[in-house]
Short mmCIF file of C-alpha atoms and ligand atoms in Angstrom, two decimals:
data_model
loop_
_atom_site.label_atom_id
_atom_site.label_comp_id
_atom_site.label_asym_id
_atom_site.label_seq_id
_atom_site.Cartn_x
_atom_site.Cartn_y
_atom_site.Cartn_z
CA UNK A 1 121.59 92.48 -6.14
CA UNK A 2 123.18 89.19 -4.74
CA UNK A 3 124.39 89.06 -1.26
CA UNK A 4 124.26 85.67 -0.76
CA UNK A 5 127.28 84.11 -2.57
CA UNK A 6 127.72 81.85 0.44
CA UNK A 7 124.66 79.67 -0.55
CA UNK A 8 126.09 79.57 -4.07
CA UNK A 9 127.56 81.91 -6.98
CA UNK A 10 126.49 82.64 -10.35
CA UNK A 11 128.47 80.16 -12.49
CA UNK A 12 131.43 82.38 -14.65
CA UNK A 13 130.23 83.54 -18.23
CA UNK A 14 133.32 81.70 -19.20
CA UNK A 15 132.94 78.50 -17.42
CA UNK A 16 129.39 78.40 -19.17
CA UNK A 17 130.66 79.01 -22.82
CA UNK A 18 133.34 75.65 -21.91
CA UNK A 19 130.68 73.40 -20.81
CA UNK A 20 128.56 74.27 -24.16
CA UNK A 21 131.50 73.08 -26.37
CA UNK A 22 132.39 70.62 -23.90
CA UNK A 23 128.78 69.04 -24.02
CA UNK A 24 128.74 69.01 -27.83
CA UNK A 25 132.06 67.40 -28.07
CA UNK A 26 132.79 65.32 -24.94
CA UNK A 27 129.33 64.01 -24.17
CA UNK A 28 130.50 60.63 -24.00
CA UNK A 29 130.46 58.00 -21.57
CA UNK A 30 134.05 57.80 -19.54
CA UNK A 31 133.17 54.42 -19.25
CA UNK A 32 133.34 53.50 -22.78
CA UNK A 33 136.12 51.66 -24.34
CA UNK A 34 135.64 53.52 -27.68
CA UNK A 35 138.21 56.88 -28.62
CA UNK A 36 135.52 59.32 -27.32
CA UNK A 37 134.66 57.49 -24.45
CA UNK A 38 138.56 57.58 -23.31
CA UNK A 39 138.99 61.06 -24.48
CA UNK A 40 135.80 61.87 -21.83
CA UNK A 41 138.39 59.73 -19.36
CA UNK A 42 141.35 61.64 -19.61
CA UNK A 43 139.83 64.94 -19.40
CA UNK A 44 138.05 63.97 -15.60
CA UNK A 45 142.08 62.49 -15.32
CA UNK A 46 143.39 66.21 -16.34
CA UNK A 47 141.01 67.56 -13.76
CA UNK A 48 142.09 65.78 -11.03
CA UNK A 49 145.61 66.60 -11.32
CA UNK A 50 145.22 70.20 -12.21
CA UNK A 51 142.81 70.61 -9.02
CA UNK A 52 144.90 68.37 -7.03
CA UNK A 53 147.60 70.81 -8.23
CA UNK A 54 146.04 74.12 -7.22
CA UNK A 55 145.60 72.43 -3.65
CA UNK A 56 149.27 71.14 -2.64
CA UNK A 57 148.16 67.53 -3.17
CA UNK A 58 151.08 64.77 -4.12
CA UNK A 59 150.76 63.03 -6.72
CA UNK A 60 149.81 59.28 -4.74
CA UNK A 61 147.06 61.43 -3.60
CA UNK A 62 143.79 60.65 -4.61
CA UNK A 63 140.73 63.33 -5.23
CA UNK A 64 137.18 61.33 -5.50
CA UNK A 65 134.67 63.76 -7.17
CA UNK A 66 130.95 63.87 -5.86
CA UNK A 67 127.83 64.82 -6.32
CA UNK A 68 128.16 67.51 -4.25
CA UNK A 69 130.17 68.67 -0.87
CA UNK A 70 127.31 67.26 1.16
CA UNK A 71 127.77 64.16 -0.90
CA UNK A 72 132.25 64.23 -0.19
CA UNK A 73 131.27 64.98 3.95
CA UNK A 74 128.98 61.93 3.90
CA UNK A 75 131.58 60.48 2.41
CA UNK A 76 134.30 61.31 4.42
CA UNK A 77 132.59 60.52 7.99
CA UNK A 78 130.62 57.14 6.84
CA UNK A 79 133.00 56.04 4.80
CA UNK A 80 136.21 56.27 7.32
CA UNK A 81 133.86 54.63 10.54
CA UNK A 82 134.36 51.37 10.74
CA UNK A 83 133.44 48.26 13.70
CA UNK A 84 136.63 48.78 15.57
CA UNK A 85 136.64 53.06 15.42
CA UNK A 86 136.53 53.95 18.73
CA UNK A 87 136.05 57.87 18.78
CA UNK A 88 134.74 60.76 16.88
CA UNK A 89 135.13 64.67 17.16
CA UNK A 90 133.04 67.39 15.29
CA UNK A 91 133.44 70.83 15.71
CA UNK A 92 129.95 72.33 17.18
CA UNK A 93 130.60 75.37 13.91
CA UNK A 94 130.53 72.12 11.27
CA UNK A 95 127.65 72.76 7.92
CA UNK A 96 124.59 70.33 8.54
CA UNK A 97 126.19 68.05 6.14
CA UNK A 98 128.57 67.23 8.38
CA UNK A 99 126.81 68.15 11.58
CA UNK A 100 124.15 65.82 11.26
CA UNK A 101 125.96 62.79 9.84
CA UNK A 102 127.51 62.77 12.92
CA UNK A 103 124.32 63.05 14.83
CA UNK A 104 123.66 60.05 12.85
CA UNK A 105 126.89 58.13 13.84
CA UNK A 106 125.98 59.24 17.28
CA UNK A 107 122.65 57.23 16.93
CA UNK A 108 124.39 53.90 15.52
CA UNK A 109 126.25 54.01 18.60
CA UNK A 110 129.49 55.91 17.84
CA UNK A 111 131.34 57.54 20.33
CA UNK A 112 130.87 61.00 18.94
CA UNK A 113 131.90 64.27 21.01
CA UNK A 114 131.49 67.55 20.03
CA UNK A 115 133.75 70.77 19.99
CA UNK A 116 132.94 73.82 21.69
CA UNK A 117 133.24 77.31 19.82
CA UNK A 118 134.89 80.56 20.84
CA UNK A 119 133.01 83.66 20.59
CA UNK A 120 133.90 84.52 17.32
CA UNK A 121 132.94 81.20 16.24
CA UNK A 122 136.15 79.55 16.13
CA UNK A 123 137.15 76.20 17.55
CA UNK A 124 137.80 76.32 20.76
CA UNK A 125 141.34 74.88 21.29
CA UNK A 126 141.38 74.37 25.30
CA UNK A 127 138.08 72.25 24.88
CA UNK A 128 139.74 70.82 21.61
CA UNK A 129 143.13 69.53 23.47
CA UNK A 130 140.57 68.33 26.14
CA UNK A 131 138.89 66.09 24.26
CA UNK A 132 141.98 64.63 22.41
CA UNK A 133 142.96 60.90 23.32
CA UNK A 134 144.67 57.86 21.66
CA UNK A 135 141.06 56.83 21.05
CA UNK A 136 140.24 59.22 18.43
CA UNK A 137 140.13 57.91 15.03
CA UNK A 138 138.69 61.17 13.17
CA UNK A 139 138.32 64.68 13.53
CA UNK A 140 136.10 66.61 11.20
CA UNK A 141 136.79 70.41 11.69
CA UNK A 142 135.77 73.02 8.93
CA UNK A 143 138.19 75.74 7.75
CA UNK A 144 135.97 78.70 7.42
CA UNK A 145 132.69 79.09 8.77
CA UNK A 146 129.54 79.31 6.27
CA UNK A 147 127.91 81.23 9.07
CA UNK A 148 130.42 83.75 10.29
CA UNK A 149 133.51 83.68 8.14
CA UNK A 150 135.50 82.51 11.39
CA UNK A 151 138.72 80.63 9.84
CA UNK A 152 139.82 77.97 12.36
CA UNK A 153 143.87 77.07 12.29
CA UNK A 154 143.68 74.00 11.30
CA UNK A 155 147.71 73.10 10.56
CA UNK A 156 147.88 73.64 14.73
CA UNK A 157 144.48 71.45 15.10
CA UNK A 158 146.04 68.78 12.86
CA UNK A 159 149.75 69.55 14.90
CA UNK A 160 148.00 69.22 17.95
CA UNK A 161 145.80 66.44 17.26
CA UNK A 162 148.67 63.65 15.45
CA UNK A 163 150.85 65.00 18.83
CA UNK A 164 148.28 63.03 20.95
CA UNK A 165 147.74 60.32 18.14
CA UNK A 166 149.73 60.01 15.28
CA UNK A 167 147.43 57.72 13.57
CA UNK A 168 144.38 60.02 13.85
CA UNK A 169 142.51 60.92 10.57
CA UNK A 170 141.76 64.87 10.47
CA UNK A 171 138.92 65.38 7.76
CA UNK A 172 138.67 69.01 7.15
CA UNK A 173 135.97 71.07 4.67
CA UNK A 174 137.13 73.38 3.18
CA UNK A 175 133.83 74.48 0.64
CA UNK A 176 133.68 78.24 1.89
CA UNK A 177 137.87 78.41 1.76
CA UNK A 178 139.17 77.00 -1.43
CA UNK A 179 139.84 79.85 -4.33
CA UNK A 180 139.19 82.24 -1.23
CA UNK A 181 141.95 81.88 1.03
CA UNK A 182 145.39 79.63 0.40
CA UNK A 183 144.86 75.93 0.97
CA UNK A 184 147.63 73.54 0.95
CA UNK A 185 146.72 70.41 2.56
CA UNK A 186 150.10 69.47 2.47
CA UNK A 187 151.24 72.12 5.18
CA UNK A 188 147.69 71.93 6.87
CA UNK A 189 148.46 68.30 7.60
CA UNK A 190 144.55 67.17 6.60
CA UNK A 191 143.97 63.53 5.63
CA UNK A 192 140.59 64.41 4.03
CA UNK A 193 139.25 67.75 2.31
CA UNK A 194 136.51 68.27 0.81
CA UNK A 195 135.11 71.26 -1.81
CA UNK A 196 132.03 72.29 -4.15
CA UNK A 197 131.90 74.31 -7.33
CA UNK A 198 128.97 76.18 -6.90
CA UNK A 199 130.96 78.34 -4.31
CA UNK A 200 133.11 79.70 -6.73
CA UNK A 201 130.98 79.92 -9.57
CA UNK A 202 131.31 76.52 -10.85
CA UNK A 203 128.20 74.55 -11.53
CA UNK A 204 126.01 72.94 -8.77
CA UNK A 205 125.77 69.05 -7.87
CA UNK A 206 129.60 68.42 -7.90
CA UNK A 207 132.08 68.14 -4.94
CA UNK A 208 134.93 66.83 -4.41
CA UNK A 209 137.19 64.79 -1.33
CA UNK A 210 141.19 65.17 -1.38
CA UNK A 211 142.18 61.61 0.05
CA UNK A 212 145.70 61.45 1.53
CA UNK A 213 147.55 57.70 0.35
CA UNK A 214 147.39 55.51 2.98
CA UNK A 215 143.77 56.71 3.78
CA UNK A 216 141.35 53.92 3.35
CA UNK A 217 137.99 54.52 2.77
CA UNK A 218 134.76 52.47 2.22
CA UNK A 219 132.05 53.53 -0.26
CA UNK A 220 128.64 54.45 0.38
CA UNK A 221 127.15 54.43 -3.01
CA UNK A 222 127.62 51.43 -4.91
CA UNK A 223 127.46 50.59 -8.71
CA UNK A 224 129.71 50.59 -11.19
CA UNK A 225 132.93 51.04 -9.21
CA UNK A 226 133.72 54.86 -11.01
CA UNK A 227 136.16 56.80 -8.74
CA UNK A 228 138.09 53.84 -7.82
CA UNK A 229 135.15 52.37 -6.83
CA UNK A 230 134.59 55.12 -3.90
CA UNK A 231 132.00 56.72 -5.56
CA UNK A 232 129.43 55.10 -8.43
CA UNK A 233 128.05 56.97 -11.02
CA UNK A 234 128.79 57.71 -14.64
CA UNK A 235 130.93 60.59 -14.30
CA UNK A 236 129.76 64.41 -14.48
CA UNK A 237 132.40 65.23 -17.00
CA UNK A 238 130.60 68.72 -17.15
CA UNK A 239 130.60 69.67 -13.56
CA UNK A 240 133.60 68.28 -12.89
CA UNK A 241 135.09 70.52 -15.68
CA UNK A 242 133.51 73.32 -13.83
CA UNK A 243 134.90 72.71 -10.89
CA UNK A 244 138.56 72.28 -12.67
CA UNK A 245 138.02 75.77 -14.50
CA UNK A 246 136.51 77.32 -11.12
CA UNK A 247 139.56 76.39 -8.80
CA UNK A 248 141.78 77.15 -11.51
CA UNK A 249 140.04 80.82 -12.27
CA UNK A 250 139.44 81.18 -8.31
CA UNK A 251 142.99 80.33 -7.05
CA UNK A 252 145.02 82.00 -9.77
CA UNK A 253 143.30 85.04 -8.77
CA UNK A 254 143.10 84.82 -5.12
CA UNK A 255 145.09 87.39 -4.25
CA UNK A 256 143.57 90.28 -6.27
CA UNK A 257 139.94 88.81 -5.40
CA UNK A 258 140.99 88.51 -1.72
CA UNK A 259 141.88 91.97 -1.62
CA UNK A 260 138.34 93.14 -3.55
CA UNK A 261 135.86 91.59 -1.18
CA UNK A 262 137.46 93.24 1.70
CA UNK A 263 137.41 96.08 0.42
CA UNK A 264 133.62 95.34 0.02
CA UNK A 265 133.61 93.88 3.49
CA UNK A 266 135.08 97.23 4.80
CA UNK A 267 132.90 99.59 2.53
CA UNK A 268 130.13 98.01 4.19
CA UNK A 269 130.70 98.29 7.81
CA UNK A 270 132.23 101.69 7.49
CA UNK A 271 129.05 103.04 5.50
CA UNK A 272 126.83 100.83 8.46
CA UNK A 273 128.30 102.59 10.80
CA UNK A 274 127.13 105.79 9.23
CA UNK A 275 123.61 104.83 9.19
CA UNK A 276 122.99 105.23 13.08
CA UNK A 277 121.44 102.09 12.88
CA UNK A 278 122.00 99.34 15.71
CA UNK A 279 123.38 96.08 15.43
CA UNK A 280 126.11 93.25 16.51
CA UNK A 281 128.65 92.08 13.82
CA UNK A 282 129.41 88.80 15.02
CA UNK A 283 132.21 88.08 12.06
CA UNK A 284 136.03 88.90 13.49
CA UNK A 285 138.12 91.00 11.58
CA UNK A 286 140.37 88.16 11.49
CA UNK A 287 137.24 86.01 9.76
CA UNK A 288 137.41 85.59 5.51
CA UNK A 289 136.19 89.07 4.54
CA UNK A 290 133.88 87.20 1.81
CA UNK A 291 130.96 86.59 5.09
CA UNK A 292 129.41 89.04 7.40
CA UNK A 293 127.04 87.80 10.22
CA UNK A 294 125.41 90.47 11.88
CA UNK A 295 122.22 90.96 14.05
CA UNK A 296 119.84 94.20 13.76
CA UNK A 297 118.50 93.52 17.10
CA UNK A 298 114.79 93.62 17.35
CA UNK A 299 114.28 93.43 13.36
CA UNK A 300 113.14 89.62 13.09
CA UNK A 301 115.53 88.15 10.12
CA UNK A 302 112.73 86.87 8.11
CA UNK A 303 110.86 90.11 7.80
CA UNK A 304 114.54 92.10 6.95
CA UNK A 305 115.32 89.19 4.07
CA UNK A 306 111.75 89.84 2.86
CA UNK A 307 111.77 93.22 2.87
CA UNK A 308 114.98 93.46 1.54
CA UNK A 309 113.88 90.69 -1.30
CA UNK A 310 110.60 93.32 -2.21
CA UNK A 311 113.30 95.99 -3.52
CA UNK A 312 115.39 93.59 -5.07
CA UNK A 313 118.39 92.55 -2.82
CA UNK A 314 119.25 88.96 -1.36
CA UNK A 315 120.69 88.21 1.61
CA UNK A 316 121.18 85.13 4.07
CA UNK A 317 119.88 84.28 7.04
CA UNK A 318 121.57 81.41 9.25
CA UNK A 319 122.53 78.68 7.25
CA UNK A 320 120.92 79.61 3.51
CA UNK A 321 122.21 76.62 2.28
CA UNK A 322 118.64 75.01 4.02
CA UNK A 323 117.20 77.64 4.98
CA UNK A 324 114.31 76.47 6.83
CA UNK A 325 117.38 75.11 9.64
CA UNK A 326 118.60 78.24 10.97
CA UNK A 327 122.12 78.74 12.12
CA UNK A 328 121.39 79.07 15.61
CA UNK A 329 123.21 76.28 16.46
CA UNK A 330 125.96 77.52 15.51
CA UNK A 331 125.41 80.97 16.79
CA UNK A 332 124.53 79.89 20.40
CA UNK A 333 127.28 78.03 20.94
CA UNK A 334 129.20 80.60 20.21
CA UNK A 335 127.14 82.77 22.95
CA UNK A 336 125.04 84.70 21.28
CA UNK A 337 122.02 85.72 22.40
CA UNK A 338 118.53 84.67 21.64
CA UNK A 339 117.56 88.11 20.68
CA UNK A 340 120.26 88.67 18.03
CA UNK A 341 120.35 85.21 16.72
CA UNK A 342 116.45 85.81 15.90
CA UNK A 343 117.85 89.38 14.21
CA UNK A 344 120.24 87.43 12.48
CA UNK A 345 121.59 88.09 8.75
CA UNK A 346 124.38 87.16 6.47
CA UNK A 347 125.53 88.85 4.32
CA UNK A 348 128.14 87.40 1.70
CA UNK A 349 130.41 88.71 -1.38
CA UNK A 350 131.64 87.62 -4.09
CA UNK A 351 134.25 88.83 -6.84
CA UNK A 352 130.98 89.83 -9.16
CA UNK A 353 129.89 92.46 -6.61
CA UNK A 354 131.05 95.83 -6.68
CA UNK A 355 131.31 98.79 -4.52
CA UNK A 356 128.52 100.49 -6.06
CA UNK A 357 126.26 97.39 -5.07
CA UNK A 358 127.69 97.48 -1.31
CA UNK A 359 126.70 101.23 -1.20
CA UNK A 360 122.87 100.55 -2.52
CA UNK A 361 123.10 97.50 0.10
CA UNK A 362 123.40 99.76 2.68
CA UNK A 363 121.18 102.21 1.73
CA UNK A 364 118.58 99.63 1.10
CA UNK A 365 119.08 98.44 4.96
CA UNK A 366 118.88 101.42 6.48
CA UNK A 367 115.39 101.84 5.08
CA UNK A 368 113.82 98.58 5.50
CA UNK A 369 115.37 98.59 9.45
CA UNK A 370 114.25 102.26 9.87
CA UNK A 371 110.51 101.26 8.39
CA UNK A 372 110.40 98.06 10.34
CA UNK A 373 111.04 100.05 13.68
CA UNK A 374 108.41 102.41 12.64
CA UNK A 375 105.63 99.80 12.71
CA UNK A 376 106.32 97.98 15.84
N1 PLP B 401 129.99 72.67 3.72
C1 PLP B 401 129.91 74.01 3.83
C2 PLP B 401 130.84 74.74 4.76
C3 PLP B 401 128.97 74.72 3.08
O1 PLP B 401 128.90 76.05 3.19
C4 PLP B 401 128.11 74.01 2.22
C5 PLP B 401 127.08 74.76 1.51
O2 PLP B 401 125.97 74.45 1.36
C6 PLP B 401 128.26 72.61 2.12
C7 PLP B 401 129.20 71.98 2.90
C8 PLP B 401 127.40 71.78 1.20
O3 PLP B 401 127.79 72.01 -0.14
P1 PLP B 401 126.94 71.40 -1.35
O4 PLP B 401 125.87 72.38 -1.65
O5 PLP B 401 127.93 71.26 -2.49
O6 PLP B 401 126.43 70.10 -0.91
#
């Protein structure tokens, strides 16, 4: 049993069968001046608009597809900082791949601050407005949290932040929110936005950055000038296919898959709470129902996710996504303490689980917890 659709989903059944035909048909170059070559070009050009679609982009608005959402938030951050850009702020909650670009911006000399979190892992918006100025040039804040679920507000971030400076650029990510909860980055107000497939059971190693016109942006891999030169590469016709037919299938859906995972989310603390077990939930109700952070205090998270993995059920622990950098970052700054960030799990849905699952989950904790606590 999977329970850790946060790190990635199993790609659709459907979205497989497309990418067969598609490889024996459209295999060709969308480079290539021949028929085939400019048939491969116009279906990446159909993808971009239908995606662009599906997330309130205009038309003048550009979508650069990646290698990967690590690949769009390097893209985003290196590729907006320039000689004359004065400031930088990162949420403290932001994915390593944004995280530690900035640590590396930081190190070229950037003036890079960070954002505190609230305690339920949120931006926090008193230290946000604090740090605002007419010398920041870009914001990077995420809109849910791969660690908790916590979904910051980012149309009043982006409200609050153009108040201060109208020119400001607000890069957002958005991997662990689009086809899970409604993003229009028209009414957020976000310059930049980037998403991956493999969330929502597209294929892995493809991304993708929303680029607002008027937004300039440098490249950071250079070639061939694909992607309006932002982004070299032949084209990954397949995954970004996969991507189309995952936001499509994700975000014409989202309100019947929305309301299945919290059911799940709800099954499972309700039938936790039943166990007599102890343990901190340190996901808000108000956080996407698809993640569920938790601590078991004084069962080490390793030894859980092992014992868990021996009968057959995976989980997360900090941020899976690398899993040898725990999320503690992330955690502490949002207060918790040492003890339950050590204890802590993730646990995350996705619309192929099913209540039966969620009631074996359960069952399956309550005996690895209960055996671990026998032995020490
Ligand atoms: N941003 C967030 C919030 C994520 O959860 C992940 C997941 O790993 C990424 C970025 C990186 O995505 P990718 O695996 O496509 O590089």
């Amino acid at each position: 049993m999977f329970f850790d659709n946060a790190s990635t989903t199993r790609i659709d059944d459907k979205i497989v069968s497309n990418i067969v035909k598609l490889n024996n048909e459209h295999y060709y170059n969308a480079g290539a001046l021949y028929s085939s070559g400019r048939e491969s070009k116009a279906i990446i050009s159909k993808a971009k608009d239908s995606i662009k679609a599906f997330i309130g982009a205009g038309s003048q608005d550009d979508l650069i597809f990646t290698g990967s959402a690590t690949e769009a938030n390097n893209l985003a951050l290196f590729g907006f900082v320039k000689k004359n850009t004065k400031k930088i702020l990162v949420s403290m909650g932001e994915h390593p791949s944004i995280y530690n670009v900035a640590m590396e911006l930081k190190n070229r000399g950037c003036d890079v601050e960070f954002i505190k979190l609230d305690k339920n892992g949120k931006v926090d918006e008193e230290d946000f407005v604090s740090k605002l100025s007419r010398d920041v040039d870009l914001i990077s804040v995420m809109h849910v949290s791969n660690e908790t679920g916590a979904i910051n507000d980012i149309a009043r971030l982006v409200e609050l932040a153009k108040d201060e400076n109208p020119n400001v650029v607000f890069h957002c990510d958005g991997v662990q929110a689009v086809g899970k909860i409604d993003v229009d980055v028209d009414s957020l107000g976000v310059d930049l936005y980037t998403m991956s497939a493999h969330k929502i059971h597209g294929m892995k190693g493809v991304g993708a950055l929303y680029v607002r016109k008027g937004v300039t942006l440098k490249p950071v891999i250079f070639g061939g000038g694909q992607e309006g030169g932002l982004r070299s590469g032949t084209e990954n016709l397949l995954g970004i296919v996969s991507l189309e037919n995952a936001v499509e299938m994700a975000c014409s859906n989202i309100d019947k898959n929305y309301l299945h995972i919290s059911g799940l989310k709800k099954l499972f603390l309700n039938s936790l709470a039943n166990t007599g077990l102890k343990y901190v939930v340190h996901s808000s109700d108000l956080a996407s129902p698809y993640i569920v952070s938790l601590s078991f205090v004084g069962v080490r998270a390793e030894t859980l996710l092992n014992m868990l993995d021996d009968v057959g059920v995976m989980i997360g622990n900090g941020s899976a996504c690398s899993s040898k950098n725990s999320g503690n970052r992330i955690l502490e700054a949002m207060g918790v303490s040492k003890a339950e960030v050590e204890s802590n799990v993730r646990i995350s849905f996705s619309r192929f689980n099913t209540e039966e699952e969620v009631v074996k989950l359960v069952d399956c904790i309550k005996t690895c917890v209960v055996s671990y606590l026998q032995k020490v």
